[in-house]
Amino acid sequence: MMEHTVAGARIRLMKGDITKVPADVIVNAANSELIGGGGVDGAIHRAGGPSIMLELNRIRPKDGCPTGGAVVTGAGDLPAKFVVHAVGPVWEGGRFQEDLDLASAYKTSLDLAAAKGARTVSFPSISTGAYRYPLAKAAFVALSTVAAFLRSRPGALAEVDFVLFDDAALRAYEAALDVLGREGGAP
Ligand code: APR
């Protein structure tokens, strides 16, 4: 496991299934409609049970959740207190400021987690599955957004974990954390 400290908070990279890793907040890679799907979204609803979708049905905004935004629900049977359902961008070749939308999905999730009093948050690699965002680019956006949040709000969170599903994702995030760490002293 790779670990890095920013403003007194830990960023950890690990391989695994995010539904099995305890955290105060688990972040889901959702769609704007908040209706569930495959990938990590499917795994979270399966492991968390029906209460999560019932709550989404109550709180779902009329026009859905915009790309780059997120909503919070309880975590049902997951080893967490809350799930943040974040909507990352679909990769369209980088022509539509997908990097800004991806950064916003991470930033909004961190703000919501901190507002709920979370100390630990775990993320999957948002947008790099069905939404086809290139892994290496997504890893830089994810880690630099988390590091900027931790620096701007020291003490707001104690730990941010990236729970990555396969070796390719883990390697991409390790490489990005390595580069960011060398460039800035800390990412
Ligand atoms: N734990 C951690 N990571 C996982 C898990 C899991 N249990 N299952 C899948 N992943 C990984 C994938 O390997 C990928 O790297 O999560 C990353 C994100 O992939 P997707 O889940 O496809 O998410 P995304 O690309 O953001 O697409 C979102 O897919 O499932 C639908 O409803 C979802 O429409 C939305 C879209």
XYZ file of N, CA and C and ligand atoms in Angstrom:
597
model
N 0.838 -1.194 0.000
C 0.000 0.000 0.000
C 0.876 1.248 0.000
N 0.534 2.218 -0.847
C 1.311 3.460 -0.900
C 0.583 4.526 -0.068
N 1.372 5.297 0.687
C 0.774 6.290 1.574
C 1.547 7.593 1.488
N 0.834 8.695 1.611
C 1.454 10.009 1.524
C 0.723 10.941 2.485
N 1.444 11.831 3.138
C 0.787 12.747 4.079
C 0.735 14.158 3.493
N -0.440 14.775 3.570
C -0.617 16.162 3.120
C -1.301 16.926 4.254
N -0.658 17.963 4.723
C -1.228 18.811 5.791
C -1.743 17.965 6.955
N -0.983 16.936 7.303
C -1.339 16.111 8.462
C -2.367 15.029 8.176
N -2.886 14.960 6.950
C -3.863 13.922 6.598
C -3.206 12.900 5.673
N -3.675 11.652 5.763
C -3.097 10.588 4.935
C -3.877 10.400 3.639
N -3.151 10.217 2.545
C -3.736 9.711 1.294
C -3.173 8.308 1.125
N -4.046 7.301 1.002
C -3.572 5.928 0.842
C -4.124 5.330 -0.447
N -3.298 4.576 -1.129
C -3.703 3.879 -2.356
C -3.685 2.385 -2.085
N -4.764 1.705 -2.370
C -4.792 0.256 -2.164
C -5.618 -0.414 -3.245
N -5.323 -1.702 -3.470
C -6.139 -2.465 -4.406
C -7.254 -3.146 -3.613
N -8.461 -3.187 -4.165
C -9.528 -3.884 -3.457
C -10.907 -3.515 -3.953
N -11.882 -4.014 -3.188
C -13.299 -3.782 -3.457
C -13.774 -2.748 -2.441
N -14.217 -1.607 -2.920
C -14.536 -0.486 -2.017
C -15.681 -0.825 -1.060
N -16.509 -1.795 -1.409
C -17.631 -2.154 -0.520
C -17.157 -2.928 0.710
N -15.877 -3.330 0.711
C -15.362 -4.155 1.817
C -14.447 -3.370 2.746
N -14.165 -2.115 2.402
C -13.175 -1.346 3.166
C -13.894 -0.337 4.064
N -13.815 -0.476 5.379
C -14.513 0.456 6.267
C -14.010 1.893 6.120
N -14.959 2.828 6.126
C -14.640 4.262 6.081
C -15.879 4.999 6.572
N -15.743 6.218 7.027
C -16.939 6.967 7.421
C -17.809 7.232 6.196
N -17.169 7.595 5.094
C -17.888 7.864 3.845
C -17.281 7.046 2.718
N -18.134 6.332 1.999
C -17.730 5.646 0.767
C -18.320 6.437 -0.397
N -17.490 6.745 -1.372
C -17.966 7.502 -2.535
C -18.312 6.531 -3.654
N -19.442 6.780 -4.298
C -19.920 5.977 -5.418
C -19.704 6.743 -6.717
N -19.388 6.019 -7.787
C -19.310 6.617 -9.132
C -20.668 6.425 -9.791
N -21.548 7.419 -9.606
C -22.950 7.287 -10.007
C -23.189 7.936 -11.369
N -24.457 7.881 -11.818
C -24.867 8.623 -13.023
C -25.816 9.742 -12.602
N -26.059 10.691 -13.508
C -26.889 11.864 -13.186
C -28.281 11.481 -12.713
N -28.789 10.368 -13.236
C -30.143 9.956 -12.873
C -30.190 9.324 -11.481
N -29.028 8.952 -10.951
C -28.931 8.314 -9.625
C -29.797 7.056 -9.557
N -29.778 6.279 -10.644
C -30.651 5.098 -10.710
C -29.874 3.794 -10.588
N -28.601 3.875 -10.216
C -27.804 2.649 -10.129
C -27.287 2.263 -11.499
N -26.472 1.221 -11.533
C -25.875 0.794 -12.799
C -24.965 -0.381 -12.553
N -23.929 -0.513 -13.379
C -22.967 -1.612 -13.206
C -21.781 -1.131 -12.395
N -20.615 -1.730 -12.624
C -19.369 -1.267 -12.010
C -19.481 -1.078 -10.511
N -18.878 -0.016 -10.024
C -18.835 0.217 -8.586
C -20.237 0.601 -8.070
N -21.024 1.260 -8.901
C -22.399 1.631 -8.532
C -23.220 0.363 -8.232
N -23.144 -0.609 -9.110
C -23.861 -1.872 -8.900
C -23.384 -2.570 -7.633
N -22.072 -2.580 -7.433
C -21.500 -3.264 -6.257
C -21.965 -2.586 -4.967
N -22.017 -1.249 -4.972
C -22.429 -0.504 -3.766
C -23.898 -0.773 -3.442
N -24.760 -0.768 -4.441
C -26.185 -1.032 -4.164
C -26.405 -2.498 -3.761
N -25.676 -3.413 -4.361
C -25.821 -4.829 -3.961
C -25.402 -5.032 -2.515
N -24.213 -4.507 -2.180
C -23.692 -4.732 -0.833
C -24.421 -3.886 0.211
N -24.893 -2.714 -0.188
C -25.537 -1.809 0.772
C -26.992 -2.136 1.032
N -27.626 -2.829 0.071
C -29.035 -3.175 0.243
C -29.968 -2.077 -0.255
N -31.298 -2.354 -0.196
C -32.291 -1.498 -0.854
C -32.491 -0.122 -0.219
N -32.060 0.067 1.030
C -32.344 1.355 1.687
C -31.682 2.516 0.954
N -30.567 2.255 0.285
C -29.854 3.349 -0.387
C -30.677 3.864 -1.575
N -31.218 2.945 -2.372
C -32.030 3.392 -3.516
C -33.335 4.020 -3.046
N -33.906 3.497 -1.971
C -35.147 4.100 -1.445
C -34.889 5.552 -1.044
N -33.744 5.782 -0.434
C -33.419 7.159 -0.034
C -33.148 8.031 -1.265
N -32.434 7.485 -2.247
C -32.197 8.255 -3.484
C -33.527 8.625 -4.138
N -34.486 7.696 -4.099
C -35.794 7.984 -4.710
C -36.487 9.153 -4.018
N -36.200 9.311 -2.718
C -36.818 10.428 -1.980
C -36.123 11.758 -2.257
N -34.785 11.716 -2.400
C -34.039 12.983 -2.452
C -33.622 13.394 -3.862
N -33.853 12.511 -4.856
C -33.369 12.776 -6.216
C -33.894 14.118 -6.730
N -32.984 15.021 -7.148
C -33.449 16.292 -7.726
C -34.235 16.031 -9.013
N -35.175 16.913 -9.311
C -36.083 16.696 -10.460
C -35.308 16.471 -11.766
N -34.256 17.265 -11.972
C -33.479 17.115 -13.207
C -32.242 16.250 -13.012
N -32.229 15.446 -11.968
C -31.070 14.603 -11.709
C -29.959 15.401 -11.039
N -28.827 14.740 -10.857
C -27.675 15.391 -10.236
C -26.718 15.792 -11.354
N -26.338 17.071 -11.438
C -25.485 17.480 -12.564
C -24.111 16.804 -12.528
N -23.503 16.681 -13.669
C -22.132 16.180 -13.749
C -21.229 17.078 -12.904
N -20.369 16.444 -12.112
C -19.503 17.211 -11.207
C -20.124 17.419 -9.845
N -21.386 17.039 -9.692
C -22.077 17.182 -8.412
C -22.160 15.854 -7.674
N -22.819 15.865 -6.509
C -22.944 14.665 -5.691
C -24.078 14.839 -4.698
N -24.636 13.733 -4.232
C -25.628 13.749 -3.148
C -25.208 12.712 -2.101
N -25.726 12.874 -0.879
C -25.385 11.948 0.222
C -26.595 11.129 0.623
N -26.367 9.840 0.902
C -27.385 8.989 1.535
C -26.736 8.245 2.693
N -27.560 7.538 3.447
C -27.033 6.569 4.399
C -26.314 5.457 3.653
N -25.711 4.560 4.420
C -24.866 3.540 3.784
C -25.445 2.129 3.896
N -26.688 1.995 4.395
C -27.302 0.666 4.475
C -26.394 -0.316 5.180
N -26.150 -1.455 4.541
C -25.335 -2.517 5.146
C -23.837 -2.374 4.872
N -23.436 -1.282 4.238
C -21.999 -1.095 3.963
C -21.259 -0.728 5.255
N -19.950 -0.992 5.309
C -19.172 -0.630 6.499
C -18.817 0.858 6.499
N -19.863 1.702 6.512
C -19.692 3.157 6.419
C -20.902 3.822 7.045
N -20.794 5.141 7.290
C -21.949 5.881 7.822
C -22.763 6.495 6.684
N -22.069 6.908 5.630
C -22.738 7.581 4.508
C -22.142 7.107 3.189
N -22.958 7.218 2.139
C -22.449 7.081 0.770
C -22.635 8.427 0.084
N -21.581 8.916 -0.533
C -21.685 10.096 -1.400
C -21.750 9.581 -2.837
N -22.834 9.907 -3.523
C -23.019 9.475 -4.914
C -22.542 10.618 -5.802
N -21.367 10.461 -6.386
C -20.744 11.524 -7.178
C -20.903 11.209 -8.664
N -21.152 12.243 -9.445
C -21.353 12.051 -10.887
C -20.151 12.601 -11.637
N -19.320 11.697 -12.138
C -18.173 12.100 -12.942
C -18.582 12.307 -14.388
N -17.696 12.906 -15.176
C -17.998 13.137 -16.594
C -17.759 11.896 -17.448
N -18.507 11.814 -18.542
C -18.187 10.846 -19.595
C -17.033 11.445 -20.394
N -15.985 10.679 -20.650
C -14.838 11.184 -21.425
C -15.232 11.352 -22.886
N -15.038 12.576 -23.397
C -15.360 12.864 -24.812
C -14.110 13.383 -25.509
N -12.952 12.863 -25.121
C -11.712 13.281 -25.760
C -11.091 14.512 -25.133
N -11.685 15.014 -24.064
C -11.131 16.186 -23.388
C -11.626 17.505 -23.958
N -12.610 17.440 -24.847
C -13.080 18.665 -25.530
C -14.073 19.465 -24.701
N -14.588 18.869 -23.644
C -15.685 19.519 -22.896
C -15.304 19.778 -21.447
N -14.029 20.080 -21.219
C -13.564 20.391 -19.869
C -13.906 19.277 -18.892
N -13.716 18.031 -19.359
C -13.989 16.904 -18.481
C -13.126 16.939 -17.226
N -11.910 17.526 -17.350
C -11.039 17.583 -16.158
C -11.665 18.441 -15.059
N -12.300 19.540 -15.451
C -12.946 20.396 -14.438
C -14.126 19.677 -13.790
N -14.890 18.951 -14.594
C -16.027 18.204 -14.037
C -15.550 17.086 -13.108
N -14.456 16.415 -13.493
C -13.952 15.335 -12.637
C -13.433 15.918 -11.317
N -12.690 17.017 -11.403
C -12.196 17.665 -10.176
C -13.373 18.084 -9.301
N -14.428 18.600 -9.926
C -15.604 19.032 -9.168
C -16.284 17.847 -8.472
N -16.323 16.698 -9.118
C -16.931 15.511 -8.488
C -16.159 15.149 -7.210
N -14.838 15.200 -7.270
C -14.028 14.907 -6.065
C -14.202 15.993 -5.012
N -14.123 17.256 -5.432
C -14.202 18.370 -4.473
C -15.565 18.381 -3.779
N -16.645 18.214 -4.551
C -17.989 18.202 -3.959
C -18.119 17.043 -2.972
N -17.574 15.889 -3.316
C -17.634 14.725 -2.417
C -16.908 15.012 -1.113
N -15.739 15.626 -1.200
C -14.961 15.927 0.009
C -15.689 16.958 0.870
N -16.272 17.971 0.243
C -17.034 18.977 0.996
C -18.203 18.323 1.728
N -18.929 17.443 1.026
C -20.090 16.790 1.650
C -19.649 15.880 2.787
N -18.558 15.150 2.582
C -18.055 14.253 3.628
C -17.656 15.047 4.863
N -16.934 16.141 4.660
C -16.508 16.967 5.801
C -17.729 17.565 6.500
N -18.735 17.964 5.728
C -19.950 18.541 6.333
C -20.681 17.515 7.188
N -20.529 16.241 6.869
C -21.156 15.176 7.668
C -20.288 14.783 8.865
N -19.157 15.424 9.011
C -18.295 15.124 10.152
C -17.402 13.909 9.956
N -17.237 13.470 8.703
C -16.409 12.281 8.437
C -14.944 12.554 8.767
N -14.245 11.531 9.210
C -12.790 11.597 9.363
C -12.114 10.849 8.216
N -12.746 9.776 7.739
C -12.134 8.960 6.681
C -13.100 8.834 5.500
N -12.549 8.944 4.296
C -13.344 8.882 3.058
C -12.646 7.934 2.101
N -13.402 7.054 1.459
C -12.769 6.234 0.423
C -13.433 6.472 -0.928
N -12.565 6.563 -1.936
C -12.991 6.816 -3.314
C -12.651 5.631 -4.208
N -13.508 5.365 -5.208
C -13.084 4.538 -6.340
C -12.449 5.478 -7.370
N -12.026 4.936 -8.479
C -11.493 5.771 -9.560
C -12.667 6.228 -10.429
N -13.227 7.389 -10.066
C -14.443 7.893 -10.732
C -14.183 8.119 -12.234
N -15.134 7.719 -13.047
C -15.184 7.958 -14.506
C -14.267 7.067 -15.355
N -13.427 6.220 -14.736
C -12.460 5.477 -15.565
C -12.961 4.104 -16.008
N -14.229 3.785 -15.715
C -14.797 2.522 -16.185
C -15.713 2.788 -17.364
N -17.015 2.677 -17.134
C -18.003 2.877 -18.199
C -17.861 4.255 -18.846
N -17.393 5.239 -18.090
C -17.294 6.606 -18.627
C -15.973 6.885 -19.356
N -15.072 5.890 -19.404
C -13.912 5.875 -20.329
C -12.885 6.988 -20.138
N -12.845 7.621 -18.996
C -11.821 8.665 -18.761
C -10.463 7.977 -18.680
N -9.449 8.451 -19.411
C -8.141 7.773 -19.376
C -7.571 7.744 -17.957
N -7.122 6.545 -17.566
C -6.693 6.319 -16.174
C -5.601 7.276 -15.711
N -4.571 7.441 -16.525
C -3.434 8.256 -16.069
C -3.874 9.698 -15.826
N -4.683 10.214 -16.740
C -5.173 11.600 -16.568
C -6.089 11.694 -15.355
N -6.970 10.721 -15.201
C -7.926 10.751 -14.085
C -7.189 10.685 -12.746
N -6.114 9.906 -12.704
C -5.371 9.757 -11.445
C -4.775 11.100 -11.014
N -4.235 11.864 -11.960
C -3.683 13.188 -11.627
C -4.772 14.125 -11.118
N -5.902 14.148 -11.813
C -6.995 15.039 -11.393
C -7.467 14.652 -9.999
N -7.660 13.348 -9.783
C -8.183 12.873 -8.490
C -7.225 13.250 -7.362
N -5.955 12.897 -7.525
C -5.001 13.098 -6.423
C -4.700 14.571 -6.212
N -4.594 15.352 -7.283
C -4.292 16.769 -7.050
C -5.488 17.488 -6.440
N -6.713 17.062 -6.764
C -7.891 17.686 -6.154
C -7.985 17.342 -4.667
N -7.713 16.090 -4.343
C -7.735 15.683 -2.922
C -6.646 16.429 -2.148
N -5.449 16.498 -2.721
C -4.343 17.167 -2.017
C -4.660 18.652 -1.818
N -5.242 19.294 -2.833
C -5.591 20.722 -2.703
C -6.637 20.914 -1.610
N -7.597 20.012 -1.538
C -8.616 20.099 -0.484
C -7.965 19.965 0.900
N -7.095 18.972 1.054
C -6.483 18.735 2.371
C -5.621 19.930 2.787
N -4.949 20.542 1.810
C -4.125 21.718 2.137
C -4.992 22.920 2.491
N -6.124 23.058 1.786
C -6.947 24.256 2.014
C -7.786 24.128 3.283
N -8.020 22.899 3.731
C -8.825 22.724 4.954
C -8.128 21.753 5.907
N -6.961 22.173 6.455
C -6.221 21.249 7.313
C -7.071 20.825 8.509
N -7.054 19.525 8.805
C -7.822 19.011 9.937
C -9.244 18.619 9.579
N -9.718 18.996 8.383
C -11.111 18.682 8.022
C -11.328 17.174 7.882
N -10.330 16.467 7.387
C -10.403 15.011 7.247
C -9.080 14.421 7.729
N -9.121 13.188 8.219
C -7.887 12.541 8.682
C -7.270 11.656 7.598
N -8.134 11.067 6.741
C -7.607 10.090 5.781
C -8.504 9.987 4.549
N -7.870 9.949 3.394
C -8.584 9.718 2.133
C -7.946 8.508 1.457
N -8.755 7.471 1.252
C -8.266 6.243 0.619
C -8.784 6.149 -0.809
N -7.943 5.688 -1.706
C -8.394 5.288 -3.044
C -8.373 3.770 -3.085
N -9.557 3.175 -3.255
C -9.659 1.714 -3.302
C -9.815 1.335 -4.771
N -8.736 0.816 -5.335
C -8.636 0.623 -6.785
C -8.825 -0.848 -7.111
N -9.596 -1.081 -8.179
C -10.129 -2.413 -8.401
C -9.153 -3.361 -9.067
N -8.196 -2.830 -9.799
C -7.269 -3.725 -10.504
C -5.862 -3.122 -10.519
N -4.917 -3.942 -11.009
C -3.511 -3.514 -10.989
C -3.281 -2.278 -11.853
N -3.965 -2.202 -12.984
C -3.739 -1.063 -13.885
C -4.116 0.239 -13.183
N -5.240 0.243 -12.482
C -5.670 1.459 -11.775
C -4.697 1.764 -10.635
N -4.319 0.742 -9.888
C -3.384 0.979 -8.777
C -2.077 1.567 -9.302
N -1.553 1.007 -10.390
C -0.285 1.514 -10.950
C -0.427 2.957 -11.423
N -1.538 3.288 -12.053
C -1.733 4.663 -12.547
C -1.766 5.649 -11.383
N -2.450 5.298 -10.319
C -2.544 6.206 -9.167
C -1.198 6.286 -8.446
N -0.474 5.174 -8.360
C 0.854 5.211 -7.730
C 1.793 6.125 -8.510
N 1.734 6.021 -9.841
C 2.614 6.855 -10.664
C 2.268 8.329 -10.491
N 0.981 8.645 -10.455
C 0.565 10.043 -10.307
C 0.959 10.580 -8.931
N 0.798 9.781 -7.896
C 1.137 10.245 -6.545
C 2.646 10.468 -6.423
N 3.388 9.588 -7.081
C 4.840 9.711 -7.089
C 5.259 11.035 -7.742
N 4.712 11.326 -8.911
C 5.071 12.558 -9.630
C 4.632 13.781 -8.832
N 3.410 13.775 -8.346
C 2.909 14.927 -7.584
C 3.742 15.143 -6.328
N 4.137 14.057 -5.682
C 4.950 14.158 -4.473
C 6.306 14.760 -4.767
N 6.911 14.374 -5.898
C 8.242 14.905 -6.226
C 8.173 16.359 -6.685
N 7.079 16.691 -7.386
C 6.956 18.077 -7.888
C 6.787 19.090 -6.776
N 5.929 18.743 -5.807
C 5.549 19.770 -4.849
C 6.031 19.514 -3.436
N 6.889 18.508 -3.233
C 7.256 18.155 -1.867
C 6.173 17.242 -1.302
N 4.929 17.630 -1.494
C 3.775 16.773 -1.221
C 2.825 17.028 -2.369
N 1.941 16.071 -2.697
C 1.079 16.307 -3.841
C 0.188 17.524 -3.650
N -14.574 -1.340 -5.849
C -13.718 -0.418 -6.333
N -13.667 -0.089 -7.645
C -14.512 -0.733 -8.492
C -15.447 -1.697 -8.071
C -15.453 -2.001 -6.674
N -16.305 -2.905 -6.155
N -16.127 -2.133 -9.151
C -15.639 -1.469 -10.223
N -14.669 -0.632 -9.837
C -13.833 0.290 -10.639
C -13.739 0.052 -12.111
O -12.767 -0.952 -12.373
C -13.273 1.430 -12.611
O -11.868 1.562 -12.512
O -14.396 1.589 -10.545
C -13.893 2.401 -11.622
C -15.024 3.230 -12.167
O -15.776 2.461 -13.101
P -17.362 2.500 -13.188
O -17.944 1.838 -11.994
O -17.738 2.000 -14.517
O -17.719 4.096 -13.034
P -17.671 5.283 -14.128
O -16.639 5.091 -15.176
O -17.633 6.540 -13.304
O -19.064 5.156 -14.860
C -20.235 5.495 -14.170
O -21.280 3.425 -14.766
O -22.130 1.783 -13.397
C -22.421 2.888 -14.106
O -24.235 3.829 -12.855
C -22.914 4.027 -13.240
O -23.751 5.079 -15.174
C -22.724 5.144 -14.198
C -21.404 4.826 -14.860
